[in-house]
Coordinates of C-alpha atoms in Angstrom, one line a residue:
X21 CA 75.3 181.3 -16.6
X22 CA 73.0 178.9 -15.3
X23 CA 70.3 181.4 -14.8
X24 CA 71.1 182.7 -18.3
X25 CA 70.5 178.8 -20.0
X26 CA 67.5 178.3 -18.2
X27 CA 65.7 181.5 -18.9
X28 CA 67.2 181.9 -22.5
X29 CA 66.4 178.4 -24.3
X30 CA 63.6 176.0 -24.1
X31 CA 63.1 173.5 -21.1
X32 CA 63.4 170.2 -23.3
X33 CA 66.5 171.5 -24.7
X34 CA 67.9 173.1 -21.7
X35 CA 67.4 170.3 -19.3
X36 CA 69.7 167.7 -20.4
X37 CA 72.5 169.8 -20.9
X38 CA 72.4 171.7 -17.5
X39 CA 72.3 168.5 -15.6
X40 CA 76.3 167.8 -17.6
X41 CA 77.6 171.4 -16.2
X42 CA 76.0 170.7 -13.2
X43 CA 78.1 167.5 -12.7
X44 CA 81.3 169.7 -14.1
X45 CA 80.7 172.6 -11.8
X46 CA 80.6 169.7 -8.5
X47 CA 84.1 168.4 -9.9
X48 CA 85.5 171.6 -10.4
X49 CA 84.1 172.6 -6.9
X50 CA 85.7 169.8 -5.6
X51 CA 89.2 170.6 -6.9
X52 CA 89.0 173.9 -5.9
X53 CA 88.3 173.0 -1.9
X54 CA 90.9 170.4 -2.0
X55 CA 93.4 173.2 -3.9
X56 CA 91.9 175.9 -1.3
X57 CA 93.0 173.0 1.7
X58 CA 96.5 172.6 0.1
X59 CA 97.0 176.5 0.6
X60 CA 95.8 176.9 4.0
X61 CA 98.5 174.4 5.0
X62 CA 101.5 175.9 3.8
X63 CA 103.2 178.7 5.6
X64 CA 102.4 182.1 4.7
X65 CA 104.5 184.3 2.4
X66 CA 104.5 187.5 5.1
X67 CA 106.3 185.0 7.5
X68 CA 109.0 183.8 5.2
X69 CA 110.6 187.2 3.7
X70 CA 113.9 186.0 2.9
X71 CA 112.2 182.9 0.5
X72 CA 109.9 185.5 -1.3
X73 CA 110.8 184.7 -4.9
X74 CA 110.9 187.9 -6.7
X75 CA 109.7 188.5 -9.9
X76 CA 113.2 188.3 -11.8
X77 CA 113.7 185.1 -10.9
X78 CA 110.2 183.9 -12.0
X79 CA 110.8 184.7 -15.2
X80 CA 114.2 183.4 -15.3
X81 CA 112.8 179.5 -14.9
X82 CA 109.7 180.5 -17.3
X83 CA 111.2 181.5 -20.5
X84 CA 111.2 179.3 -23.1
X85 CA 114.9 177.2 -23.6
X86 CA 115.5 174.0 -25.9
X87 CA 114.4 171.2 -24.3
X88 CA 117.1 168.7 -23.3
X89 CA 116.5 165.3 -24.5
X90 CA 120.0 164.0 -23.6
X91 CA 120.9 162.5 -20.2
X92 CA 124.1 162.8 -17.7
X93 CA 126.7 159.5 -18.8
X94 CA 127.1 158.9 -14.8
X95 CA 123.7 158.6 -12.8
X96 CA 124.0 158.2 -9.2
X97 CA 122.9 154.6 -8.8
X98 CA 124.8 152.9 -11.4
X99 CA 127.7 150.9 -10.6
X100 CA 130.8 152.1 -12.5
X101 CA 133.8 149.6 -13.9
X102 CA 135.3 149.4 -11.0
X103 CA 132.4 147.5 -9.0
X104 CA 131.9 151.0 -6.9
X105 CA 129.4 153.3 -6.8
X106 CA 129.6 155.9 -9.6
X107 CA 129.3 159.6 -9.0
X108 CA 129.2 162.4 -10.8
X109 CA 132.9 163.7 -9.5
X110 CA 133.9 160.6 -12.1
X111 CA 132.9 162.9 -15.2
X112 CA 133.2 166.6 -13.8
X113 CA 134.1 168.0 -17.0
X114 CA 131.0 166.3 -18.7
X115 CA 128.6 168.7 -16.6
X116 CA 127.7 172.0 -17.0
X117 CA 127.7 174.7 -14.5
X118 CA 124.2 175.2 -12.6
X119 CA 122.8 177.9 -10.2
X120 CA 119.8 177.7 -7.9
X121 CA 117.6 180.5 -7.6
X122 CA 119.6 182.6 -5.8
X123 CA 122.5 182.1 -8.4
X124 CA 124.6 179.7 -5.9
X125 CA 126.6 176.8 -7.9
X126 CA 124.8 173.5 -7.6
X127 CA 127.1 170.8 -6.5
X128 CA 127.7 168.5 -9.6
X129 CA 125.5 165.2 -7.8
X130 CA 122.1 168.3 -7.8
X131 CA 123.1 168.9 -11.2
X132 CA 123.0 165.7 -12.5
X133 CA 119.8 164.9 -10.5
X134 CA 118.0 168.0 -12.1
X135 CA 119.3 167.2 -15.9
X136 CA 117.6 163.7 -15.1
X137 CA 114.7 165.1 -14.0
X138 CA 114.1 167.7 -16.9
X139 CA 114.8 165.3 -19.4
X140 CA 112.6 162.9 -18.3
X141 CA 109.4 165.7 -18.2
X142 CA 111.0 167.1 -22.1
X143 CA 110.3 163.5 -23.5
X144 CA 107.3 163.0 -21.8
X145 CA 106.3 166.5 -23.0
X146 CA 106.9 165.4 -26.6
X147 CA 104.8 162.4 -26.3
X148 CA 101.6 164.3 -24.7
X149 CA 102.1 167.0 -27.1
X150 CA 101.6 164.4 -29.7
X151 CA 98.9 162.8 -28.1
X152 CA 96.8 166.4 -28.0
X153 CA 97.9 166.8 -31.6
X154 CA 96.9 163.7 -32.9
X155 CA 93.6 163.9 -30.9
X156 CA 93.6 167.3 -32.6
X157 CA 93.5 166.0 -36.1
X158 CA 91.3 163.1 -35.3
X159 CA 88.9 165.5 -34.7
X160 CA 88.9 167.1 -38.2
X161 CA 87.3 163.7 -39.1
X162 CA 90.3 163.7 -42.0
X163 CA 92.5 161.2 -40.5
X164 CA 91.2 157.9 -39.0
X165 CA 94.6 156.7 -38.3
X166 CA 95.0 159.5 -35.7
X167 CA 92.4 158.0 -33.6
X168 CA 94.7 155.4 -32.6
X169 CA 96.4 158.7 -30.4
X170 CA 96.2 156.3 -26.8
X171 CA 98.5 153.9 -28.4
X172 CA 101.3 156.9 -27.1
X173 CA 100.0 156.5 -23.5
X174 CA 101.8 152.9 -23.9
X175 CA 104.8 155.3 -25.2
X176 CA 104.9 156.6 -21.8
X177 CA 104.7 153.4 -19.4
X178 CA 107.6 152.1 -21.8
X179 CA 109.6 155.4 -21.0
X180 CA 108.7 155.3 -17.2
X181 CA 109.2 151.6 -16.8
X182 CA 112.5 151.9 -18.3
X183 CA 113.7 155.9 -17.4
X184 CA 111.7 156.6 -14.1
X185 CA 114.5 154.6 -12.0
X186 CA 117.9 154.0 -14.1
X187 CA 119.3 152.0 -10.9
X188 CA 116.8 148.9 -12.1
X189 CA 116.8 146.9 -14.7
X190 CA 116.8 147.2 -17.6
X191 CA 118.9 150.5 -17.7
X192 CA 120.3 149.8 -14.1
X193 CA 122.7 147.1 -12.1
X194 CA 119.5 146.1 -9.8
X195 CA 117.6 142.8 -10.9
X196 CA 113.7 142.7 -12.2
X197 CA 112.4 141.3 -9.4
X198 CA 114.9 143.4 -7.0
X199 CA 113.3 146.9 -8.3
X200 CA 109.7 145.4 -7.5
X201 CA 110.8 145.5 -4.0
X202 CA 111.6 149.0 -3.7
X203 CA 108.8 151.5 -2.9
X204 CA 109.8 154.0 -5.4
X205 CA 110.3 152.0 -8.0
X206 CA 106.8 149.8 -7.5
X207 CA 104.7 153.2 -7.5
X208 CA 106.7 153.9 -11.1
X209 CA 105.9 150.5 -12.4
X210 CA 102.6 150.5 -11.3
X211 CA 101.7 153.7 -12.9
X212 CA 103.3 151.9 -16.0
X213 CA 100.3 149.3 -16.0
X214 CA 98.2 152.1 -14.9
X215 CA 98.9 154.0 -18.2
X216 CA 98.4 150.5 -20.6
X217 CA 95.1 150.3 -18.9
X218 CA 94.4 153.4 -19.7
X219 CA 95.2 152.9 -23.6
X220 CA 93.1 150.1 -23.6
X221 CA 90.1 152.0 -22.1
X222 CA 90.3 155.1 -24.4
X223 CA 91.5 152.8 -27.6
X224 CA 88.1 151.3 -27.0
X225 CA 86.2 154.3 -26.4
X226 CA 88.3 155.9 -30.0
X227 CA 86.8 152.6 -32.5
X228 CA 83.0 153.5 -30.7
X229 CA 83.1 149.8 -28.7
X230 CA 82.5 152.0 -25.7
X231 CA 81.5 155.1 -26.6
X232 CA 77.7 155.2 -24.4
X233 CA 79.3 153.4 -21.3
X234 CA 80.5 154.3 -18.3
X235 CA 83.5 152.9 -19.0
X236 CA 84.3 156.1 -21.2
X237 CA 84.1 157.6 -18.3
X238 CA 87.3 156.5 -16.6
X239 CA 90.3 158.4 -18.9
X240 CA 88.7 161.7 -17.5
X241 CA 88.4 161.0 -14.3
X242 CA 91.7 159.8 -14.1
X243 CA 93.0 163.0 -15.7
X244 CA 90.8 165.1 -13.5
X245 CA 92.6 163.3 -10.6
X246 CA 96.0 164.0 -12.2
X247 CA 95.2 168.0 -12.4
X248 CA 94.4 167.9 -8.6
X249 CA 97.5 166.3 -7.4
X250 CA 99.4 168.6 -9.2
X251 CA 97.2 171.5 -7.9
X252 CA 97.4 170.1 -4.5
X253 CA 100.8 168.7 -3.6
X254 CA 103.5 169.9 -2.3
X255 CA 107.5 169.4 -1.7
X256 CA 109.8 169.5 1.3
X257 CA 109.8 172.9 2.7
X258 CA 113.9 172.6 3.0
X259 CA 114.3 174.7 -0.1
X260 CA 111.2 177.0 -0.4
X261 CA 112.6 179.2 -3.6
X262 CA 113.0 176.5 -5.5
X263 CA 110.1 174.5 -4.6
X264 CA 107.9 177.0 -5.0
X265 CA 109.1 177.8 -9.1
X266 CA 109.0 173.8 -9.7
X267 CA 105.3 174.4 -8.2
X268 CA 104.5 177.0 -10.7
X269 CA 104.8 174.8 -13.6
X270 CA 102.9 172.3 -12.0
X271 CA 99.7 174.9 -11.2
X272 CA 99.9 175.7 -15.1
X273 CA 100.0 172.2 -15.9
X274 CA 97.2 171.4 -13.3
X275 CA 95.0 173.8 -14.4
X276 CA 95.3 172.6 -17.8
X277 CA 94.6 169.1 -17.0
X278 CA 91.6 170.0 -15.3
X279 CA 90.3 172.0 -17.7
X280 CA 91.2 169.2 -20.5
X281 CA 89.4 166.4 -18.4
X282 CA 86.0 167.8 -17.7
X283 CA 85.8 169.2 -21.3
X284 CA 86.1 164.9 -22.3
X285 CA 83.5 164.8 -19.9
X286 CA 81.2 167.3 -21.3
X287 CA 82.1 165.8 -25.0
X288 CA 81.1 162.1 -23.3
X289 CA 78.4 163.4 -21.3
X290 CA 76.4 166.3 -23.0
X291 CA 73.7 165.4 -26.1
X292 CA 75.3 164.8 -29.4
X293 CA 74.6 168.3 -30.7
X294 CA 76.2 170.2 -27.8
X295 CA 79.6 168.2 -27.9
X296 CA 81.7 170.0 -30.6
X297 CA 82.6 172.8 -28.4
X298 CA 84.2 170.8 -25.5
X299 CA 85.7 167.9 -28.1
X300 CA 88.2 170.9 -29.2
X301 CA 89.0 172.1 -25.7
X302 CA 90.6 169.2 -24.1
X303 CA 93.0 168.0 -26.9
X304 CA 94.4 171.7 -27.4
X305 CA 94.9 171.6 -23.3
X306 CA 96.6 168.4 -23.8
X307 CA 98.9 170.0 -26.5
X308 CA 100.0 172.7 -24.3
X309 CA 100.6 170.8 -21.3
X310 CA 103.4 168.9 -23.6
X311 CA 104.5 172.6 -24.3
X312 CA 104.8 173.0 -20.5
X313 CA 106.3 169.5 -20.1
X314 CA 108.9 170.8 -22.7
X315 CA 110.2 174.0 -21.1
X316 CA 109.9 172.1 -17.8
X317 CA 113.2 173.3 -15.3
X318 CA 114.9 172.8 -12.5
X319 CA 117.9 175.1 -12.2

């Protein structure tokens, strides 16, 4: 492509703009090495032949279901009437039945847990969904109120502040300052701020205060960061089936964020008249990584 740009268009023209894919092409590079690490550490598939997820089961945890934006009455770490610890056994009928991979029964507590955790990612998959949609329309240049789309991202520290750990306050029976002292729950709250900051910075960069300055460049970045942890992570190995098709949505989700990321940076970076192509990319990829956020699953 590079050899077709420089042979095919004039140098002044050229120039400016292959300098921007060059600085795309390093980042992708990057993200491919440290995806390419991330493999090479994990056990191969010819070694483990009774956790080889077969195709069946694949598409069993792909296709599309309703996204569940209701939550179990009895979580784990609240404190029930009595002044005990609530479990799940207090509500049995108030579950329904769940099977692993392998279509074992879940034990009600893994139930519970995995209802949590999928209706935590189906909210936060309708607020990115409207954040790519709303970019989306601010793009049309037909709604100016739409550029006001990172306001959501203070949607989400809200919903991880409160929802990310239901044993704190203000949903839980733990004090304020209690939660702050919990590992967990400080990396939860910290992405909170994390995610106003990040409002504040793109808000900026949206009403043109920042549009030339470097400081435009931080929202991509940050997202290019997200795509490579998700590319790059990796759970416990005590459950490899299941792992692995939780991994799968988190690949497809990766790839989108990096994808959406450097296409901001190419809409930041590259001169005015090459930008419309890359400022539809990214908020499309952000639209469809709510879509993947919504028929998120764990069982």
């Amino acid at each position: 492509i590079n050899f077709w740009l420089l042979r095919s268009t004039s140098k002044d023209r050229v120039m400016p703009r292959l300098r921007r894919l060059i600085e795309v092409e390093v980042g992708i590079g990057i993200t491919v090495i440290l995806t390419a690490a991330s493999l090479t550490s994990q056990p191969p598939a010819v070694d483990q032949p009774n956790d080889t997820v077969t195709f069946h089961q694949i598409m069993q945890r792909m296709k599309p279901t309703l996204p569940r934006l209701t939550y179990p009455q009895v979580a784990d770490a609240s404190i029930s009437a009595s002044g005990r610890e609530a479990t799940v056994s207090d509500v049995p009928n108030k579950l329904p039945v769940a099977y692993n991979a392998d279509g074992e029964p879940l034990p009600p507590q893994r139930i519970a847990w995995a209802m949590e955790s999928e209706s935590n990612h189906h909210w936060m998959g309708l607020v990115v969904l409207a954040m790519g949609l709303l970019a989306l329309l601010a793009r049309t240049g037909k709604a100016g109120w739409a550029e006001y789309w990172p306001l959501l991202l203070v949607g989400i520290a809200i919903f991880i502040f409160v929802q990310a750990d239901t044993e704190c306050w203000p949903v839980g029976a733990k004090g304020f300052w209690a939660c702050w002292a919990n590992p967990e729950a400080f990396q939860h709250r910290l992405a909170a701020l994390v995610c106003v900051a990040f409002a504040v910075f793109e808000l900026r960069v949206r009403r043109r205060k920042w549009e030339n300055d470097r400081m435009a460049l931080i929202f991509p970045l940050m997202v290019a960061t997200g795509g490579v942890v998700l590319l790059t992570h990796s759970h416990a190995i005590t459950n490899v089936k299941e792992n692995l098709l939780v991994e799968l949505t988190h690949v497809s989700m990766g790839l989108l964020a990096v994808f959406a990321s450097w296409a901001r940076w190419l809409e930041l970076r590259l001169p005015v008249g090459d930008r419309k192509i890359p400022s539809w990319i990214w908020p499309v990829c952000f639209a469809l990584i709510g879509v993947g956020l919504l028929n998120y699953r764990e069982v």
